[in-house]
Amino acid sequence: MELKENLLLQYLDGKTIRIVYCDRLSSIIYAIDMNKIRWPFAMKKDELVANYQTEKIVILENDPYIRNVVEEELSDAEKERRNRAWDIVNFVFQQVDSEVLIFQSRYRENAIKLAETSYKINYSTVKSYLVSYWKGGKIRNGLLPAFNLCGSKGKKRIAGDKKRGRPRKSGAQEGVNVDDKIKKYFKIGLNRYYYNGRQNSLKVTYELIIKDFFTETNVDGNGNEVTVIKDPSKIPTYSQFLYWYKKFNNPKKELINRNGARNYFQNHRTIIGNSTQDAGVGPGTLWQIDSTQFDIYLVSSVDRNLIVGRPTVICIIDIFSRKIVGLNVTFESFNSYTGTMVALANAMLPKEEYCKQYGISLEKNEWDVACVPQKIFADRGELNGKQVEDAIAGLGISILNAPPYRADYKGVIEQAFAQLNIKVKPFADGIVKNGKNAKERGDEEYRLKANLSIDEFTRILIKCVLFHNNHHVLSGYVLDEMMIEQGIEKIPSKIWDYGVKNMKGQLRFLPEQTVKMHLLPTDFSASITSRGVRFKKMLYASDYSLKNNWYQSARINGSKKIKIWYDPRDLSYIYTINEDGEFHKLTLLEHLTKYQHRGIDEIKQIIKYEESLDSKTKEKELQEKMKLYDDIQTIVGKGKKKTEMEKDDSLSKAERLRGIRDNQRQEKELQRELLRKKKKDLVMDTQSIVESQDIQDQDDELSMFRAIQQLDWDDDIE
């Protein structure tokens, strides 16, 4: 047993003492009886230790005599009395040469007399301060006045005939005590009018309680029923109602009944712990996935005059390290199967080709996540459905779904979305204000400022992801002891690398073909034709398909449908299962390079844009065709008229049809003769033009010579 100051000891009979002075070099200690107001007394150490060993005395672990208070919550009166008592106690101790002398009466009495004279107080007051100081653990707050014990706080008062509380400041009525009957009225009224979704205020609830329980119906002189208060002197005041409301009220019940359970659990429930503890044994154990409609309007990549709306961003984050492992930017609808599967494929596959598609070259280990997680946590949107569950379960991944409308269950990824918005909004145009599409009167139409295409916006988000993973400091992340010892920085990539090297979990990798086969969207509308594999008006081929005569067979036997897999972000390639059971890649044909490295949404826009151009061109074509028909009709009319004028009616049909070949030969010779004559006339005209040009050139040269001679002549005269 180690004896030390402030140690609380209790005897079997309930007597409690506190050691107030212990000298290691002395066999005597001083203790004070906690149940009496008396001076400390001397005890032998050996006797105390012996009592402890024989279990006649026990050590109290909890100290109920030391007051733990918040300084700011103390009143001025409490602080003033405590500080004065503290000054007096210090004064008394300063009058003795050493602390141990204060326990000897002759030295103590002299010090107390000096304190009485200096502070104008009596002996009992000084004794009370000293005893409180020792009992309170020899700290300043041990001298606080016991205001907390005054007034029977928390105890129920018994109502009598006399009105409790302060008198009313105005009004002749004395008031009424709130008895059990009135309390019952308050409870009924609160349940009836306040604890519901009508959002009645406490003031309205009080008034409705008065109406229900403190009024009666009378008939006025006109025979109409009028509600009047029974006895104004017996009505509880609004302040009394508020007092009992605060005593009855359960904040959880109030929030759930007035705002709904979902609102309570999302915004007001107790939050203990953090998401990292759910991440299990390290990176790749638990991922969170979520989608959101980003607060920005984009323009078409084909025609920037077209505003195409807000993109959907699907993000996947590793809970242990807070590293963003997957991203997909699309115009797919919320919680779409296609968008979710592509985001998951992006998370589980290497990122080099994906980033290169948007003009970003990754450095070594800059975004090196390409693994399969153990569990994925989502809400009831992204991964809710048999098709999705079957696809993910095939990769050996467990799906955890949050309750509906509980975004607080995915706080990590919700915060990641918030960070992306914060980084993009200061620089981009077409931003949605306050996350709402609503526009106040007089506000500028922000959608007209949109100027980014989906490719440019995706590139911005990839840059933000790389910054987050490699440079963002996670201020709120709690490092464990090993991380602190090794000096791990609170950066997602650093935490990820530490977890891979030191945590129990191991990253799981699968072949790229396996991941794509399970996660990429499928389509059964593709067909093998004589020109290639046709999908979405595009054609694909491969060496394997050419060697195995796919297209020749299609030309002979007709086209046939096949199942294909595709990446909606880049339709440069599609995949199918070939005759050997392999996951086979088909490449876009060279003459369709305008569709290369473009997503399905962008290709749809290109096709739609081409169709709109065709539509406009066809309108012009139709107009010009009408002119053509008019010209043809005019020429035909003139020819018909000339033929009618020169027609020889004496010739029979047989005579007219006889000798068509001879007539054709004569007409051909005639046309040739006319052509030769035209050429001859053209040559003669050309010669005459050349001769006249030569004469003109000679005249021009002569005129120039004469002008030069005139200038020389003028110079000679001068």
PDB file of C-alpha atoms in Angstrom, residues 421-559:
ATOM      1  CA  ASN A 421     -17.710  21.295 -55.222  1.00  0.00           C
ATOM      2  CA  ILE A 422     -15.601  23.702 -53.163  1.00  0.00           C
ATOM      3  CA  LYS A 423     -12.627  23.340 -55.510  1.00  0.00           C
ATOM      4  CA  VAL A 424     -14.567  23.701 -58.785  1.00  0.00           C
ATOM      5  CA  LYS A 425     -17.113  26.427 -57.979  1.00  0.00           C
ATOM      6  CA  PRO A 426     -14.752  29.443 -57.685  1.00  0.00           C
ATOM      7  CA  PHE A 427     -13.504  29.016 -61.261  1.00  0.00           C
ATOM      8  CA  ALA A 428     -16.241  27.445 -63.381  1.00  0.00           C
ATOM      9  CA  ASP A 429     -19.260  29.165 -64.940  1.00  0.00           C
ATOM     10  CA  GLY A 430     -22.800  27.848 -65.071  1.00  0.00           C
ATOM     11  CA  ILE A 431     -22.668  27.003 -61.355  1.00  0.00           C
ATOM     12  CA  VAL A 432     -25.928  26.309 -59.519  1.00  0.00           C
ATOM     13  CA  LYS A 433     -26.296  28.727 -56.624  1.00  0.00           C
ATOM     14  CA  ASN A 434     -26.679  27.166 -53.171  1.00  0.00           C
ATOM     15  CA  GLY A 435     -27.233  23.775 -54.764  1.00  0.00           C
ATOM     16  CA  LYS A 436     -30.685  24.803 -55.992  1.00  0.00           C
ATOM     17  CA  ASN A 437     -32.038  25.395 -59.475  1.00  0.00           C
ATOM     18  CA  ALA A 438     -34.439  28.041 -58.198  1.00  0.00           C
ATOM     19  CA  LYS A 439     -33.739  31.546 -59.487  1.00  0.00           C
ATOM     20  CA  GLU A 440     -34.790  34.670 -57.639  1.00  0.00           C
ATOM     21  CA  ARG A 441     -36.468  37.486 -59.498  1.00  0.00           C
ATOM     22  CA  GLY A 442     -33.856  39.757 -61.033  1.00  0.00           C
ATOM     23  CA  ASP A 443     -31.063  37.176 -60.798  1.00  0.00           C
ATOM     24  CA  GLU A 444     -28.884  36.553 -63.803  1.00  0.00           C
ATOM     25  CA  GLU A 445     -29.561  33.327 -65.704  1.00  0.00           C
ATOM     26  CA  TYR A 446     -26.496  31.344 -64.631  1.00  0.00           C
ATOM     27  CA  ARG A 447     -27.223  28.472 -67.027  1.00  0.00           C
ATOM     28  CA  LEU A 448     -26.429  30.714 -69.996  1.00  0.00           C
ATOM     29  CA  LYS A 449     -22.864  31.066 -68.681  1.00  0.00           C
ATOM     30  CA  ALA A 450     -22.152  27.345 -69.108  1.00  0.00           C
ATOM     31  CA  ASN A 451     -18.990  26.817 -71.187  1.00  0.00           C
ATOM     32  CA  LEU A 452     -17.490  23.443 -70.201  1.00  0.00           C
ATOM     33  CA  SER A 453     -18.053  20.172 -72.032  1.00  0.00           C
ATOM     34  CA  ILE A 454     -18.272  16.870 -70.182  1.00  0.00           C
ATOM     35  CA  ASP A 455     -14.708  15.959 -71.254  1.00  0.00           C
ATOM     36  CA  GLU A 456     -13.314  19.214 -69.874  1.00  0.00           C
ATOM     37  CA  PHE A 457     -15.304  18.853 -66.672  1.00  0.00           C
ATOM     38  CA  THR A 458     -14.118  15.260 -66.247  1.00  0.00           C
ATOM     39  CA  ARG A 459     -10.536  16.411 -66.661  1.00  0.00           C
ATOM     40  CA  ILE A 460     -11.053  18.981 -63.889  1.00  0.00           C
ATOM     41  CA  LEU A 461     -12.455  16.328 -61.554  1.00  0.00           C
ATOM     42  CA  ILE A 462      -9.569  13.953 -62.276  1.00  0.00           C
ATOM     43  CA  LYS A 463      -7.165  16.761 -61.350  1.00  0.00           C
ATOM     44  CA  CYS A 464      -9.130  17.312 -58.117  1.00  0.00           C
ATOM     45  CA  VAL A 465      -9.017  13.591 -57.326  1.00  0.00           C
ATOM     46  CA  LEU A 466      -5.246  13.474 -57.841  1.00  0.00           C
ATOM     47  CA  PHE A 467      -4.840  16.467 -55.533  1.00  0.00           C
ATOM     48  CA  HIS A 468      -7.089  14.886 -52.903  1.00  0.00           C
ATOM     49  CA  ASN A 469      -5.260  11.567 -52.976  1.00  0.00           C
ATOM     50  CA  ASN A 470      -1.720  12.929 -52.945  1.00  0.00           C
ATOM     51  CA  HIS A 471      -1.793  16.321 -51.218  1.00  0.00           C
ATOM     52  CA  HIS A 472      -5.005  16.871 -49.226  1.00  0.00           C
ATOM     53  CA  VAL A 473      -4.430  16.840 -45.447  1.00  0.00           C
ATOM     54  CA  LEU A 474      -7.135  14.961 -43.516  1.00  0.00           C
ATOM     55  CA  SER A 475      -7.246  17.174 -40.431  1.00  0.00           C
ATOM     56  CA  GLY A 476      -9.950  15.120 -38.729  1.00  0.00           C
ATOM     57  CA  TYR A 477      -8.349  11.717 -39.378  1.00  0.00           C
ATOM     58  CA  VAL A 478      -7.340   9.864 -36.192  1.00  0.00           C
ATOM     59  CA  LEU A 479      -3.945   8.161 -36.521  1.00  0.00           C
ATOM     60  CA  ASP A 480      -3.195   5.099 -34.426  1.00  0.00           C
ATOM     61  CA  GLU A 481      -0.075   4.764 -32.277  1.00  0.00           C
ATOM     62  CA  MET A 482       1.949   2.936 -34.926  1.00  0.00           C
ATOM     63  CA  MET A 483       1.181   5.612 -37.525  1.00  0.00           C
ATOM     64  CA  ILE A 484       2.292   8.340 -35.129  1.00  0.00           C
ATOM     65  CA  GLU A 485       5.521   6.490 -34.309  1.00  0.00           C
ATOM     66  CA  GLN A 486       6.350   6.126 -38.014  1.00  0.00           C
ATOM     67  CA  GLY A 487       5.478   9.763 -38.752  1.00  0.00           C
ATOM     68  CA  ILE A 488       2.723   8.970 -41.260  1.00  0.00           C
ATOM     69  CA  GLU A 489       1.259  12.127 -42.788  1.00  0.00           C
ATOM     70  CA  LYS A 490      -2.515  12.533 -42.847  1.00  0.00           C
ATOM     71  CA  ILE A 491      -2.630  12.262 -46.642  1.00  0.00           C
ATOM     72  CA  PRO A 492      -4.789   9.551 -48.276  1.00  0.00           C
ATOM     73  CA  SER A 493      -1.996   8.064 -50.404  1.00  0.00           C
ATOM     74  CA  LYS A 494       0.381   7.942 -47.405  1.00  0.00           C
ATOM     75  CA  ILE A 495      -2.228   6.237 -45.242  1.00  0.00           C
ATOM     76  CA  TRP A 496      -3.012   3.801 -48.083  1.00  0.00           C
ATOM     77  CA  ASP A 497       0.667   2.874 -48.516  1.00  0.00           C
ATOM     78  CA  TYR A 498       1.062   2.409 -44.763  1.00  0.00           C
ATOM     79  CA  GLY A 499      -2.021   0.191 -44.620  1.00  0.00           C
ATOM     80  CA  VAL A 500      -0.833  -1.968 -47.528  1.00  0.00           C
ATOM     81  CA  LYS A 501       2.534  -2.562 -45.850  1.00  0.00           C
ATOM     82  CA  ASN A 502       1.512  -2.916 -42.210  1.00  0.00           C
ATOM     83  CA  MET A 503      -2.163  -3.822 -41.827  1.00  0.00           C
ATOM     84  CA  LYS A 504      -3.508  -7.364 -41.829  1.00  0.00           C
ATOM     85  CA  GLY A 505      -5.677  -6.982 -44.900  1.00  0.00           C
ATOM     86  CA  GLN A 506      -4.316  -7.945 -48.311  1.00  0.00           C
ATOM     87  CA  LEU A 507      -5.335  -6.335 -51.592  1.00  0.00           C
ATOM     88  CA  ARG A 508      -7.137  -8.679 -53.954  1.00  0.00           C
ATOM     89  CA  PHE A 509      -6.503  -8.486 -57.697  1.00  0.00           C
ATOM     90  CA  LEU A 510      -8.451 -10.033 -60.579  1.00  0.00           C
ATOM     91  CA  PRO A 511      -7.661 -10.164 -64.319  1.00  0.00           C
ATOM     92  CA  GLU A 512      -8.867  -7.142 -66.257  1.00  0.00           C
ATOM     93  CA  GLN A 513     -11.061  -9.302 -68.485  1.00  0.00           C
ATOM     94  CA  THR A 514     -12.818 -10.813 -65.449  1.00  0.00           C
ATOM     95  CA  VAL A 515     -13.589  -7.401 -63.973  1.00  0.00           C
ATOM     96  CA  LYS A 516     -14.892  -6.045 -67.280  1.00  0.00           C
ATOM     97  CA  MET A 517     -17.020  -9.117 -67.920  1.00  0.00           C
ATOM     98  CA  HIS A 518     -18.733  -8.729 -64.535  1.00  0.00           C
ATOM     99  CA  LEU A 519     -19.095  -4.951 -64.414  1.00  0.00           C
ATOM    100  CA  LEU A 520     -19.313  -3.450 -67.904  1.00  0.00           C
ATOM    101  CA  PRO A 521     -22.833  -2.903 -69.285  1.00  0.00           C
ATOM    102  CA  THR A 522     -24.084  -5.446 -71.813  1.00  0.00           C
ATOM    103  CA  ASP A 523     -26.231  -5.143 -74.916  1.00  0.00           C
ATOM    104  CA  PHE A 524     -27.958  -7.704 -77.129  1.00  0.00           C
ATOM    105  CA  SER A 525     -28.685  -5.363 -80.049  1.00  0.00           C
ATOM    106  CA  ALA A 526     -25.248  -5.704 -81.694  1.00  0.00           C
ATOM    107  CA  SER A 527     -25.177  -7.802 -84.848  1.00  0.00           C
ATOM    108  CA  ILE A 528     -22.592  -9.390 -87.135  1.00  0.00           C
ATOM    109  CA  THR A 529     -23.071  -7.982 -90.652  1.00  0.00           C
ATOM    110  CA  SER A 530     -21.123  -8.245 -93.885  1.00  0.00           C
ATOM    111  CA  ARG A 531     -19.505  -4.879 -93.120  1.00  0.00           C
ATOM    112  CA  GLY A 532     -18.492  -5.656 -89.523  1.00  0.00           C
ATOM    113  CA  VAL A 533     -20.021  -5.956 -86.056  1.00  0.00           C
ATOM    114  CA  ARG A 534     -22.636  -3.210 -85.952  1.00  0.00           C
ATOM    115  CA  PHE A 535     -23.446  -1.435 -82.680  1.00  0.00           C
ATOM    116  CA  LYS A 536     -25.057   2.006 -82.314  1.00  0.00           C
ATOM    117  CA  LYS A 537     -24.482   2.781 -86.032  1.00  0.00           C
ATOM    118  CA  MET A 538     -20.770   1.987 -85.628  1.00  0.00           C
ATOM    119  CA  LEU A 539     -18.784  -0.909 -87.060  1.00  0.00           C
ATOM    120  CA  TYR A 540     -16.131  -3.032 -85.346  1.00  0.00           C
ATOM    121  CA  ALA A 541     -13.774  -5.805 -86.397  1.00  0.00           C
ATOM    122  CA  SER A 542     -10.712  -7.775 -85.264  1.00  0.00           C
ATOM    123  CA  ASP A 543      -8.094 -10.105 -86.717  1.00  0.00           C
ATOM    124  CA  TYR A 544      -9.803 -13.052 -85.065  1.00  0.00           C
ATOM    125  CA  SER A 545     -13.188 -12.227 -86.599  1.00  0.00           C
ATOM    126  CA  LEU A 546     -11.632 -11.822 -90.065  1.00  0.00           C
ATOM    127  CA  LYS A 547      -9.746 -15.115 -89.854  1.00  0.00           C
ATOM    128  CA  ASN A 548     -12.889 -16.925 -88.757  1.00  0.00           C
ATOM    129  CA  ASN A 549     -14.965 -15.462 -91.621  1.00  0.00           C
ATOM    130  CA  TRP A 550     -17.598 -13.776 -89.447  1.00  0.00           C
ATOM    131  CA  TYR A 551     -18.488 -11.187 -92.078  1.00  0.00           C
ATOM    132  CA  GLN A 552     -18.384 -13.526 -95.067  1.00  0.00           C
ATOM    133  CA  SER A 553     -20.808 -15.834 -93.271  1.00  0.00           C
ATOM    134  CA  ALA A 554     -23.056 -12.864 -92.509  1.00  0.00           C
ATOM    135  CA  ARG A 555     -23.141 -11.934 -96.207  1.00  0.00           C
ATOM    136  CA  ILE A 556     -24.085 -15.477 -97.178  1.00  0.00           C
ATOM    137  CA  ASN A 557     -26.363 -16.457 -94.300  1.00  0.00           C
ATOM    138  CA  GLY A 558     -27.535 -13.045 -93.120  1.00  0.00           C
ATOM    139  CA  SER A 559     -26.675 -11.027 -90.012  1.00  0.00           C
TER     140      SER A 559
END
